[in-house]
Tab-separated table of C-alpha atoms in Angstrom:
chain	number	residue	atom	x	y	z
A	1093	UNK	CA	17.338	-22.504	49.373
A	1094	UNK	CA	18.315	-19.187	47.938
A	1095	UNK	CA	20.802	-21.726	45.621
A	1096	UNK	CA	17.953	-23.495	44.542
A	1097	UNK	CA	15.630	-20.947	43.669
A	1098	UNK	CA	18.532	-19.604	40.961
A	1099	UNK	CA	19.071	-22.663	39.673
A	1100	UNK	CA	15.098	-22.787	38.617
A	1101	UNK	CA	15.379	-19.790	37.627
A	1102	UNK	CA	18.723	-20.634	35.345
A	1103	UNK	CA	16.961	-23.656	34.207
A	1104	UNK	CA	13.743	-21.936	33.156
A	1105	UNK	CA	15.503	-18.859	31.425
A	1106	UNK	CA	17.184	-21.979	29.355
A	1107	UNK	CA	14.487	-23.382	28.831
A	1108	UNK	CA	12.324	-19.765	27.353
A	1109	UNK	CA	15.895	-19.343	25.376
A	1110	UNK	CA	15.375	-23.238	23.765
A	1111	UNK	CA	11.373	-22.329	22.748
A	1112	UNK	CA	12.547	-19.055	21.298
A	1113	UNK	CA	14.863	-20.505	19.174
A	1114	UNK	CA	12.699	-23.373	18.324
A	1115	UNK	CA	10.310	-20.927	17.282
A	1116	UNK	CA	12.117	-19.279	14.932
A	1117	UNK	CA	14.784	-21.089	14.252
A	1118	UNK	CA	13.716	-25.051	14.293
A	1119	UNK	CA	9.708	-24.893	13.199
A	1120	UNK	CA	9.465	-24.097	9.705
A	1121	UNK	CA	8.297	-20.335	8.509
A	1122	UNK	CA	5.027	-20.113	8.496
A	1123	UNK	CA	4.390	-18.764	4.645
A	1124	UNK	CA	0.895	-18.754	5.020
A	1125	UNK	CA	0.907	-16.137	7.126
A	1126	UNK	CA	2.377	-14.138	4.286
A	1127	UNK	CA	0.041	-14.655	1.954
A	1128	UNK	CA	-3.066	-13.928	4.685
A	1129	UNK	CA	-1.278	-10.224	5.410
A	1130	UNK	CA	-0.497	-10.053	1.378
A	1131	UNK	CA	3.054	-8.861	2.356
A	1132	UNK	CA	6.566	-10.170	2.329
A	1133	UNK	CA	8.089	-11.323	5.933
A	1134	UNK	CA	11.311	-9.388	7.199
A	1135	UNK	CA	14.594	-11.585	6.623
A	1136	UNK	CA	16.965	-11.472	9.047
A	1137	UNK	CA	18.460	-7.729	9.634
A	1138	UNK	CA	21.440	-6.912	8.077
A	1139	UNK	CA	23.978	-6.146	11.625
A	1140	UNK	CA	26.824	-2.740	11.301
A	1141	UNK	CA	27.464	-1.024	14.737
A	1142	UNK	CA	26.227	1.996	12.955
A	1143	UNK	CA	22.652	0.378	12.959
A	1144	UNK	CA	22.933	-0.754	16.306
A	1145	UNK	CA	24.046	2.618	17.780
A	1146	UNK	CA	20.744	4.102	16.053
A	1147	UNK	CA	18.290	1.473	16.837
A	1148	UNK	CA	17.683	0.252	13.635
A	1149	UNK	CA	19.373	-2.893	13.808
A	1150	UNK	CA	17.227	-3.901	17.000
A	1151	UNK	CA	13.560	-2.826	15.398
A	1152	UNK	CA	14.562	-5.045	12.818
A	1153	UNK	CA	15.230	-7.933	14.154
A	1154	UNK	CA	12.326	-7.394	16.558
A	1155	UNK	CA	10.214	-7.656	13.369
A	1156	UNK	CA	12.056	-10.521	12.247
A	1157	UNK	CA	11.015	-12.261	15.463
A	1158	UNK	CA	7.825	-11.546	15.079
A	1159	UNK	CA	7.494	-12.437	11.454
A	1160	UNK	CA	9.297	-15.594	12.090
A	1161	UNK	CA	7.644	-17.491	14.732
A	1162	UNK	CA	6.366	-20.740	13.680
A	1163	UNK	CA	2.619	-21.359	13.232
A	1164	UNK	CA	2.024	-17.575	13.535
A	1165	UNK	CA	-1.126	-17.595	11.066
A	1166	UNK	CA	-2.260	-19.506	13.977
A	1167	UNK	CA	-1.055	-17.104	16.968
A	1168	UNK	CA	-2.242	-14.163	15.118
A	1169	UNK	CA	-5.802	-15.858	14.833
A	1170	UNK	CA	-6.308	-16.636	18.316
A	1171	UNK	CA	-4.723	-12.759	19.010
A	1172	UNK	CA	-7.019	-11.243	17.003
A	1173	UNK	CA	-9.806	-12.838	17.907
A	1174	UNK	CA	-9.347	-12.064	21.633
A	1175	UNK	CA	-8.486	-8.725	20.525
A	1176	UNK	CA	-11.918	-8.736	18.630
A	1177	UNK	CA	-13.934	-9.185	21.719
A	1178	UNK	CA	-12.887	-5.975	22.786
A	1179	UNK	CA	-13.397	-2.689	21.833
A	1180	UNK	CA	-17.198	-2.412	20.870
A	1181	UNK	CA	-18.598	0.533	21.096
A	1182	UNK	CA	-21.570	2.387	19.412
A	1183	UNK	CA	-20.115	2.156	16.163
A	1184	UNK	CA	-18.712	-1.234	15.816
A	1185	UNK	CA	-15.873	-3.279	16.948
A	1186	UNK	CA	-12.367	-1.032	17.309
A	1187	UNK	CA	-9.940	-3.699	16.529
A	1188	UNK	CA	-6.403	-3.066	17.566
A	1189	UNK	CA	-3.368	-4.195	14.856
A	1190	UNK	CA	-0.244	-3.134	12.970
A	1191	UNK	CA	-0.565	-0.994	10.108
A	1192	UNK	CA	1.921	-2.137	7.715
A	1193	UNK	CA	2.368	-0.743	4.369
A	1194	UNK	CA	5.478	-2.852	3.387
A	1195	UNK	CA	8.439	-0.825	4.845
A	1196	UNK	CA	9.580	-3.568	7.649
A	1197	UNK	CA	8.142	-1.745	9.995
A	1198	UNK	CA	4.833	-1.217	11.384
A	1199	UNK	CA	2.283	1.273	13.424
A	1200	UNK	CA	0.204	0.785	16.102
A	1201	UNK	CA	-3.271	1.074	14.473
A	1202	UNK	CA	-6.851	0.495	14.187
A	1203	UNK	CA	-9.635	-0.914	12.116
A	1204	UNK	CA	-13.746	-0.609	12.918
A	1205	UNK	CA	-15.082	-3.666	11.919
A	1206	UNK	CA	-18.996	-3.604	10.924
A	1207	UNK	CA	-21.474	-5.553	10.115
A	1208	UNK	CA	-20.756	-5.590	6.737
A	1209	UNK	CA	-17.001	-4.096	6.043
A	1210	UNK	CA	-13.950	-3.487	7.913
A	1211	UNK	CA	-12.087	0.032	7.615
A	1212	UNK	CA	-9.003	1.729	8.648
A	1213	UNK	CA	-9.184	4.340	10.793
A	1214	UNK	CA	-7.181	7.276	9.970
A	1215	UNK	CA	-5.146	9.370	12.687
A	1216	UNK	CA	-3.383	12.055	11.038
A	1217	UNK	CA	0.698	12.263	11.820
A	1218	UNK	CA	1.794	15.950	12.321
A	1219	UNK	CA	5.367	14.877	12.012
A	1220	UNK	CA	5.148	12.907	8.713
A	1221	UNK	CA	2.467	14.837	7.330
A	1222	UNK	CA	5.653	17.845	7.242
A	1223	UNK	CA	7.820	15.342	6.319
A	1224	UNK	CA	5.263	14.862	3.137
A	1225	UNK	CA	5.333	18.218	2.419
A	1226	UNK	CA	9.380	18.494	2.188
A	1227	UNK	CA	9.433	15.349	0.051
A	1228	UNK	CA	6.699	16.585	-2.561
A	1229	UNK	CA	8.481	19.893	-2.510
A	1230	UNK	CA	12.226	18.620	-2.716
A	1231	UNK	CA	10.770	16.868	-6.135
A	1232	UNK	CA	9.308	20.303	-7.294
A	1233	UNK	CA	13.310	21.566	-6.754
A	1234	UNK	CA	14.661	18.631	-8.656
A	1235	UNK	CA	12.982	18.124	-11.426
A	1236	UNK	CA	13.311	19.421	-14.697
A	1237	UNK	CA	10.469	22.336	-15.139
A	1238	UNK	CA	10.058	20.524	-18.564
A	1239	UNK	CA	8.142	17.848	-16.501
A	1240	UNK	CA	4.925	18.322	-14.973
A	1241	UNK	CA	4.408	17.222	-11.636
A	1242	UNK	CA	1.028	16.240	-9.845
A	1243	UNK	CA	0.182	14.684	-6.733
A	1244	UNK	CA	-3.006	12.861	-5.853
A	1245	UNK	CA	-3.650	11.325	-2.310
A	1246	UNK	CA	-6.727	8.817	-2.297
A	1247	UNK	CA	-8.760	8.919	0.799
A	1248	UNK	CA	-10.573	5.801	2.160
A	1249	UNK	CA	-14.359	5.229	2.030
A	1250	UNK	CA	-14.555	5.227	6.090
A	1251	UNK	CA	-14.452	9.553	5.577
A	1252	UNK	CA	-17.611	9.279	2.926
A	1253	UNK	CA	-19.737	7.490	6.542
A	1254	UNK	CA	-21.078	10.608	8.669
A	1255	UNK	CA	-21.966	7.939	11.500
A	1256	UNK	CA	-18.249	6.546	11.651
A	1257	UNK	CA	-16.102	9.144	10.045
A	1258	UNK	CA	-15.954	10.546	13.208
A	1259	UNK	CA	-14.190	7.852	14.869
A	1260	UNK	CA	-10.640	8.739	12.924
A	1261	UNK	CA	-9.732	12.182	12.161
A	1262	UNK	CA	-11.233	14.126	8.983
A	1263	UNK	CA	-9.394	12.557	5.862
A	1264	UNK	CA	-10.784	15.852	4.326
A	1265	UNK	CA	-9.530	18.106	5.769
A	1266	UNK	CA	-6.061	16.906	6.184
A	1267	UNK	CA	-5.801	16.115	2.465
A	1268	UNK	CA	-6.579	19.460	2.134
A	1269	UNK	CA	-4.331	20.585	4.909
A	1270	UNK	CA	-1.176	18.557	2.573
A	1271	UNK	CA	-2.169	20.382	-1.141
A	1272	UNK	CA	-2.354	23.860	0.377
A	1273	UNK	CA	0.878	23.339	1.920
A	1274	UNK	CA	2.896	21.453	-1.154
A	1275	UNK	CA	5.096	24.196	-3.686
A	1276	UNK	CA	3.030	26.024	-5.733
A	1277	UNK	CA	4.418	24.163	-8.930
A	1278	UNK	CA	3.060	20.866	-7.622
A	1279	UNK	CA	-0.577	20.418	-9.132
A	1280	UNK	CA	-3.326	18.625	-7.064
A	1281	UNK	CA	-5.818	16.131	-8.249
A	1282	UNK	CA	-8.377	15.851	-5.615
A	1283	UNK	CA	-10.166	13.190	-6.402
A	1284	UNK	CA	-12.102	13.436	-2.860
A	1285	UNK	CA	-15.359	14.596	-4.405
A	1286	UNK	CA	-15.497	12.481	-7.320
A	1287	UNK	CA	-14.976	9.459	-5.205
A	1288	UNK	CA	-17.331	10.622	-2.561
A	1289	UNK	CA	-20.212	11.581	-5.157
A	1290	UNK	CA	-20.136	7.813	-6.591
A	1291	UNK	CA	-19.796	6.043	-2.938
A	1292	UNK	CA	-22.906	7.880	-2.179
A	1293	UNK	CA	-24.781	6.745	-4.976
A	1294	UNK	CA	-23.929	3.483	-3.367
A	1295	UNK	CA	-21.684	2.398	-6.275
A	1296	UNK	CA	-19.086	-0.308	-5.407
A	1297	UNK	CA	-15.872	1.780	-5.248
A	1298	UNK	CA	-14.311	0.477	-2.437
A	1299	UNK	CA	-14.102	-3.608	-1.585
A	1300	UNK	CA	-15.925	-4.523	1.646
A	1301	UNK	CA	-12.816	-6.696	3.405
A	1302	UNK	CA	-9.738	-5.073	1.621
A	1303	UNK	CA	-8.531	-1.288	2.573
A	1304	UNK	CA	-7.988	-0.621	-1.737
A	1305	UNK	CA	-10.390	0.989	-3.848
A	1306	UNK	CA	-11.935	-1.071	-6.612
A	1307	UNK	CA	-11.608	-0.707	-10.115
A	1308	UNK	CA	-14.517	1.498	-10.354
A	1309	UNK	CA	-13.552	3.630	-7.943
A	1310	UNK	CA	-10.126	3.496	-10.073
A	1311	UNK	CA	-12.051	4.563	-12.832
A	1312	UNK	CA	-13.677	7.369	-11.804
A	1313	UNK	CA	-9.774	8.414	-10.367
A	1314	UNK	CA	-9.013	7.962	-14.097
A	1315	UNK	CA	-11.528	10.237	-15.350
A	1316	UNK	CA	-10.792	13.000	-13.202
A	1317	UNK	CA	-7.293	12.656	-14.076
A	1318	UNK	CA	-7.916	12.990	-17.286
A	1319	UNK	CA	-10.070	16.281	-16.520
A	1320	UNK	CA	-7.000	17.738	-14.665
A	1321	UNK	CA	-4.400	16.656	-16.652
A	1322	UNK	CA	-5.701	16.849	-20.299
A	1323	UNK	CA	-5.872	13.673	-22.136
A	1324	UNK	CA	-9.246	12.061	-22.957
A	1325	UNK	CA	-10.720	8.829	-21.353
A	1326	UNK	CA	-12.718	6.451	-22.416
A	1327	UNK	CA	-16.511	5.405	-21.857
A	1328	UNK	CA	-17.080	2.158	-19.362
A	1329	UNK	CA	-18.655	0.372	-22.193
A	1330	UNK	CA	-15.610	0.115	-24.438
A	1331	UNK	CA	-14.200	-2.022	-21.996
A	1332	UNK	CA	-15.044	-5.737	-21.561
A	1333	UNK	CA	-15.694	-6.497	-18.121
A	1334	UNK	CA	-14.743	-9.730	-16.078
A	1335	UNK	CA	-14.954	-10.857	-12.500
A	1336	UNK	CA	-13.118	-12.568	-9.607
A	1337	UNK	CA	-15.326	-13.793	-7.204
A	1338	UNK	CA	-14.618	-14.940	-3.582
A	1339	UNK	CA	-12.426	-11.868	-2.744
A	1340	UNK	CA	-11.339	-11.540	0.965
A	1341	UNK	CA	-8.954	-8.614	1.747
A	1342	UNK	CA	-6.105	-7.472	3.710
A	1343	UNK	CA	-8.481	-5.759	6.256
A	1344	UNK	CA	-10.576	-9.630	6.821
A	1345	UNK	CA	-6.948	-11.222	8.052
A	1346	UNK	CA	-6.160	-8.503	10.259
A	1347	UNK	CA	-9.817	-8.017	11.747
A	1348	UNK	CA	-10.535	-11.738	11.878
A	1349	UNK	CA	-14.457	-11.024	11.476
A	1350	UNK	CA	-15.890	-14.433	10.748
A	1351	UNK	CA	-19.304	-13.268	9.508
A	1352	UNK	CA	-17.866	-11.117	7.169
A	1353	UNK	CA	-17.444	-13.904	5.607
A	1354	UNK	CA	-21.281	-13.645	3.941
A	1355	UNK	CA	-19.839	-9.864	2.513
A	1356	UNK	CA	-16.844	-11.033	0.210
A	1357	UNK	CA	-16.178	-9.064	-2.334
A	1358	UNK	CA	-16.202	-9.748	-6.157
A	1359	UNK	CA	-12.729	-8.201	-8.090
A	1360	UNK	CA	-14.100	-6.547	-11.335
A	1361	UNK	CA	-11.742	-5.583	-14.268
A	1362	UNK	CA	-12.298	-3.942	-17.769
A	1363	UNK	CA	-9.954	-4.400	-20.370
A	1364	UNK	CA	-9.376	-3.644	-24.282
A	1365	UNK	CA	-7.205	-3.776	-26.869
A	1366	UNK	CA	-4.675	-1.253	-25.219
A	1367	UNK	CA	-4.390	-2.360	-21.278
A	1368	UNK	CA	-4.810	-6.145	-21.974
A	1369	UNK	CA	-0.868	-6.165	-22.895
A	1370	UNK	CA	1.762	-7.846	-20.998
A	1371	UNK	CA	4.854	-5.231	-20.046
A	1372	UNK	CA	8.794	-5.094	-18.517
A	1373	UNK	CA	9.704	-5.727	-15.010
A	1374	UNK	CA	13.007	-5.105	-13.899
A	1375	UNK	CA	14.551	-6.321	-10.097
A	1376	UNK	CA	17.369	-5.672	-8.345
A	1377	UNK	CA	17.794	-7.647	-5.393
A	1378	UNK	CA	19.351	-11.020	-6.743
A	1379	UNK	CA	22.456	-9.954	-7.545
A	1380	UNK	CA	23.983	-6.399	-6.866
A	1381	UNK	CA	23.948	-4.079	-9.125
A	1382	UNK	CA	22.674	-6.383	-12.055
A	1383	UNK	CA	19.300	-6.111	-13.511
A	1384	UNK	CA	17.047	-9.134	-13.813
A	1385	UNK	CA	13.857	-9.014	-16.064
A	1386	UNK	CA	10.790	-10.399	-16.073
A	1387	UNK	CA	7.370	-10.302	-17.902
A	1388	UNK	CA	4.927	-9.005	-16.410
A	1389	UNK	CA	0.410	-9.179	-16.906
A	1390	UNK	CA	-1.961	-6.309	-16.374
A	1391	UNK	CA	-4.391	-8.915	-15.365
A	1392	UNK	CA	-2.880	-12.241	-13.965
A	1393	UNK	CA	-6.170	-14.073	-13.147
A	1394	UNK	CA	-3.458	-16.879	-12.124
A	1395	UNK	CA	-3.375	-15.118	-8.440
A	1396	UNK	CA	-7.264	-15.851	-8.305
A	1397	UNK	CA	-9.296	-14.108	-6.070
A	1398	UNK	CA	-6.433	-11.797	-4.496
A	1399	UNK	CA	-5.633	-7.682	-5.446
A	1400	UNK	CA	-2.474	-8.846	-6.550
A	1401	UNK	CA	-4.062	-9.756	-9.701
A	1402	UNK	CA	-3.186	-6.293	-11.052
A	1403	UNK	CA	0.063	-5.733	-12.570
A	1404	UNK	CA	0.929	-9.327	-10.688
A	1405	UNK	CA	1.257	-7.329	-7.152
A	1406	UNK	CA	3.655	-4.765	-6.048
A	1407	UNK	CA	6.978	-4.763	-8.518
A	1408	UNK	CA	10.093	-2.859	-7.855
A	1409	UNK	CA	9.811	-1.502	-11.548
A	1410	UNK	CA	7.350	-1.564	-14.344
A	1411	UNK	CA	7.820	-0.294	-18.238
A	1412	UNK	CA	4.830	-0.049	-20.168
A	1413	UNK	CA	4.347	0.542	-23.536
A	1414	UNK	CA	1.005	0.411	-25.318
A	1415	UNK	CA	-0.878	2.040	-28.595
A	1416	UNK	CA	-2.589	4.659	-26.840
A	1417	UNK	CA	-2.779	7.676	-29.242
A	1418	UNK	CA	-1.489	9.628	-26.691
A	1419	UNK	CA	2.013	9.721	-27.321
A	1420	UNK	CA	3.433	11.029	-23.946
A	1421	UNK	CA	5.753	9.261	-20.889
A	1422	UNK	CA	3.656	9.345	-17.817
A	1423	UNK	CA	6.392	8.327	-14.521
A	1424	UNK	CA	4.590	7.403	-11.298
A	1425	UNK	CA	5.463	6.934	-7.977
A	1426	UNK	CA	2.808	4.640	-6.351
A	1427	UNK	CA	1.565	2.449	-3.356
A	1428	UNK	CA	-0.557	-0.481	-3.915
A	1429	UNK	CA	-3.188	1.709	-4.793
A	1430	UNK	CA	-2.239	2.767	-8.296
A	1431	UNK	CA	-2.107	-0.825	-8.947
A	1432	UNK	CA	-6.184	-0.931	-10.436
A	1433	UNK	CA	-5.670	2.289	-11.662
A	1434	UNK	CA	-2.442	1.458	-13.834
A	1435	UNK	CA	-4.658	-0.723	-16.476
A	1436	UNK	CA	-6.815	2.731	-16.982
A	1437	UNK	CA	-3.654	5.059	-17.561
A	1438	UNK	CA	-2.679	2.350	-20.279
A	1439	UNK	CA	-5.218	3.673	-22.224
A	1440	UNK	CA	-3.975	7.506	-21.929
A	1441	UNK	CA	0.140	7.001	-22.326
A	1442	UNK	CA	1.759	5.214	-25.181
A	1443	UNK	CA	4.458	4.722	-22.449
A	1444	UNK	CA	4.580	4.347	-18.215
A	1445	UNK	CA	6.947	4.145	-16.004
A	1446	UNK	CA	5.854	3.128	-12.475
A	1447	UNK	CA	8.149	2.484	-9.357
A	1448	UNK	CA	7.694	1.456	-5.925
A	1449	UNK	CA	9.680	2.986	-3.428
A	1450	UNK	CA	9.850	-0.015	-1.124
A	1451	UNK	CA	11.398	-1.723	-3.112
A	1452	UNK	CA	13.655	-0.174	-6.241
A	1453	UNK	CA	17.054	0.965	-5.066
A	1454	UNK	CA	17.596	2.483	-8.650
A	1455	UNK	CA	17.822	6.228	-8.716
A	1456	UNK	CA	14.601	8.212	-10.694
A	1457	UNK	CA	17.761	10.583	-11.803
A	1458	UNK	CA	18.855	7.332	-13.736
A	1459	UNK	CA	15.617	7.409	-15.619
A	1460	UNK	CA	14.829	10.750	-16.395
A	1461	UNK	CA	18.611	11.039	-18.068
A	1462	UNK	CA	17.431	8.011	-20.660
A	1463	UNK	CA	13.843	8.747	-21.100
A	1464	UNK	CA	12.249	11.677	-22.098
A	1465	UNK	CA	9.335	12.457	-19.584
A	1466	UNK	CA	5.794	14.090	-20.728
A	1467	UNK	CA	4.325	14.181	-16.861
A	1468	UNK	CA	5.339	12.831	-13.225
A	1469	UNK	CA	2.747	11.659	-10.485
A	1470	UNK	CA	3.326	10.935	-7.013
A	1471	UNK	CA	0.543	9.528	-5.505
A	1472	UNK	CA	-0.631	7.386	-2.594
A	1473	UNK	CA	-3.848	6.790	-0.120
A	1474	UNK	CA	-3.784	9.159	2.892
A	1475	UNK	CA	-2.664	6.220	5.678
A	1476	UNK	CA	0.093	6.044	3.507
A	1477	UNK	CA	1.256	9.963	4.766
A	1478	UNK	CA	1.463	8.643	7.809
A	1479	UNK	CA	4.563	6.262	7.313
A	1480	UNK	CA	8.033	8.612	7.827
A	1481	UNK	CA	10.139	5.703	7.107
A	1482	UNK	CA	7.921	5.220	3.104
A	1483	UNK	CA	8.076	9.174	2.862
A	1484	UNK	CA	11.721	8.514	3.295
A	1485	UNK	CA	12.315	5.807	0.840
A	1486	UNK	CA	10.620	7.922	-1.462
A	1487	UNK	CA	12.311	10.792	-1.027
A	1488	UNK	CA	16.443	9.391	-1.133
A	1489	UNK	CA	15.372	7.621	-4.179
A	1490	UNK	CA	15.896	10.181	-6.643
C-alpha cells in the first residue's frame, strides 16, 4: 500500500513538473499581457553562482515564471477579479497587486478603486526613503559645482482626497521629510501645492485609470519649474491642442474595475513649432558595447490611445535638440513621469538629455565629459522612492 501511495505521488509530482513546463515552456508567451501592464516581461535570468549565493538569481527566475505562464492576461483577470471582491471598505475597494515600476522586480501593493478612478496607495519605505537620500546626495558629491542640481518628486492625486488620503500614508509630509533631508546644494521643486491648487479646482491633472499625471498637470510642473529654475514658459494658448480618446491606464489592468469602463480618460497634448520635433535615441542592449540609433517622436499618435504616446514610451536614452531661445543643456534623470512633461521642457532648452535608469548601462560620467551641462534634474513620483533596487540603478549609473 505504502508502495502505491508513492508511486501516485511520483506520478502526480511528474505530472505538476509536465504542466509547469508546458506553461512556460510549450504554450506560447502571452504578449498581451505585456501590453495590458504597459511593461516589458522578464527574460530568462542570467545564472553565476555569485547570483545564486545572494538570491538574486532565484527572484529572477521566480519573476520569469510568473511573467511567462501561458494565457496569463487570462489568469491575472480571473485573479484580480476574485481579488476585487474583497477588500471593500468605507472608502472603496482595496485591491491587492504588484507594484512594478520596471526593475524586474515587484512590491506587494495596493490600489483603492472608486467609483470613478483607481489610485495607488502610498506606504512610505523607511529603508529606501535613506537610501534616496544617499543617492541624491552622492550626486551633490560628484558633480561638477558648475552644474546645478534639482530634484522634484511628483506626488499622486490620491494625497489631494481628505476622505481617502488617509488610507496610505501622507505623501506630504514624506516629500517633505526627503527635501529637508537631501545636501544642502540639492535644490527642491515642490511642485505639491501647485498641483494640489489646480486638482482642487477640479482641473484634469491626473487620468482617472492610469497612476501618471496628465499633460496639464505636466504643465503646471513646467511652470513652476520655470519659477524655480529661471527660464520663462509659455502661455497654454500658444500651443495647439489635440486629443486621444479611449484612454485606459495601467491602474484599469491591474484593478480590473469593469465599470470604470464609463470613466476612460481622454490623452490631451499641446504642441508648437519647438516640441513637435522628432529627436536621437540611442540603445545598448543588441550588441555589447555598440550603440544602435533610432528616431524618435515627441508625439507618436501611432501608439493610439496608450501614455506611451510621449517620447514613444520609456527609452534607454534620448538627445534633444530644439530652437528654444534658451540656449542651455538641461540632463534629466526620469521615470515614466517626465515623459508628458519632456514636450514642455522642449520649449525651455535648446538641448536635453534624458536617461532612464532601468534601462541605460552607459555611465552619466561619459556624458558630462562630452557635453557641456547648463542644469541636472533628478526627478520621479513618490511610489517611485519606494523601489531600493531603481534607487540603486540610479545611483551605480554614474
Amino acid at each position: 500500500m505504502k508502495t502505491a501511495r508513492r508511486v501516485i505521488t511520483l506520478i502526480l509530482f511528474i505530472v505538476f513538473l509536465i504542466a509547469g513546463f508546458t506553461a512556460v515552456v510549450i504554450l506560447p508567451r502571452d504578449e498581451a499581457s505585456a501590453q495590458q501592464e504597459n511593461r516589458k516581461l522578464a527574460d530568462f535570468p542570467s545564472f553565476s553562482f555569485e547570483r545564486l549565493k545572494s538570491g538574486k538569481f532565484t527572484s529572477d527566475f521566480e519573476t520569469y515564471l510568473s511573467d511567462n505562464v501561458g494565457y496569463r492576461s487570462t489568469f491575472m483577470s480571473v485573479s484580480a477579479a476574485y481579488k476585487n471582491s474583497k477588500g471593500i471598505n468605507e472608502y472603496g475597494k482595496l485591491v491587492e497587486t504588484n507594484g512594478d515600476l520596471g526593475t524586474g522586480s515587484t512590491k506587494k501593493s495596493e490600489l483603492l478603486v472608486t467609483d470613478d478612478r483607481v489610485m495607488e496607495v502610498y506606504r512610505a519605505d523607511e529603508q529606501a526613503q535613506e537610501e534616496y537620500i544617499k543617492m541624491l546626495d552622492f550626486y551633490a558629491e560628484k558633480l561638477p559645482a558648475s552644474i546645478n542640481l534639482y530634484s522634484m518628486i511628483i506626488p499622486t492625486q490620491i494625497d489631494f482626497m481628505p476622505f481617502y488620503k488617509t488610507v496610505g500614508d501622507d505623501e506630504k509630509e514624506n516629500i517633505d521629510y526627503l527635501y529637508s533631508n537631501f545636501n544642502k546644494r540639492v535644490k527642491n521643486i515642490n511642485v505639491y501645492d501647485t498641483l494640489k491648487e489646480h486638482f482642487d479646482a477640479g482641473e484634469y491633472v491626473y487620468f482617472r485609470t492610469d497612476h501618471h499625471w496628465t499633460s496639464l498637470g505636466a504643465y503646471y510642473a513646467y511652470c513652476k519649474m520655470g519659477a524655480d529654475m529661471g527660464f520663462g514658459t509659455l502661455r497654454l494658448d500658444e500651443f495647439q491642442k489635440g486629443e486621444v480618446k479611449d484612454f485606459t491606464g495601467y491602474l484599469y489592468s491591474q484593478a480590473q474595475a469593469p465599470y470604470l469602463d464609463s470613466h476612460k480618460d481622454t490623452i490631451e497634448y499641446y504642441k508648437n513649432a519647438l516640441n513637435d520635433i522628432t529627436f536621437k535615441c540611442t540603445t545598448f542592449s543588441y550588441i555589447p558595447d555598440q550603440e544602435f540609433d533610432y528616431t524618435g517622436k515627441m508625439f507618436d499618435l501611432s501608439r493610439g490611445a496608450s501614455y506611451n504616446m510621449f517620447l514613444g514610451g520609456d527609452q534607454p536614452y534620448i538627445e534633444i535638440d530644439s530652437n528654444s531661445p534658451n540656449k542651455k543643456t538641461l540632463v534629466m534623470l526620469k521615470d515614466s513621469y517626465s515623459n508628458a512633461l519632456i514636450p514642455w521642457l522642449t520649449c525651455a532648452y535648446s538641448k536635453i538629455i534624458v536617461v532612464d535608469a532601468r534601462t541605460f548601462d552607459q555611465s552619466i560620467t561619459k556624458i558630462l565629459n562630452t557635453t557641456p551641462v547648463d542644469d541636472f534634474l533628478i526627478t520621479n513620483y513618490i511610489l517611485g522612492t519606494n523601489f531600493r533596487d531603481y534607487i540603486k540603478l540610479c545611483h551605480d549609473i554614474y
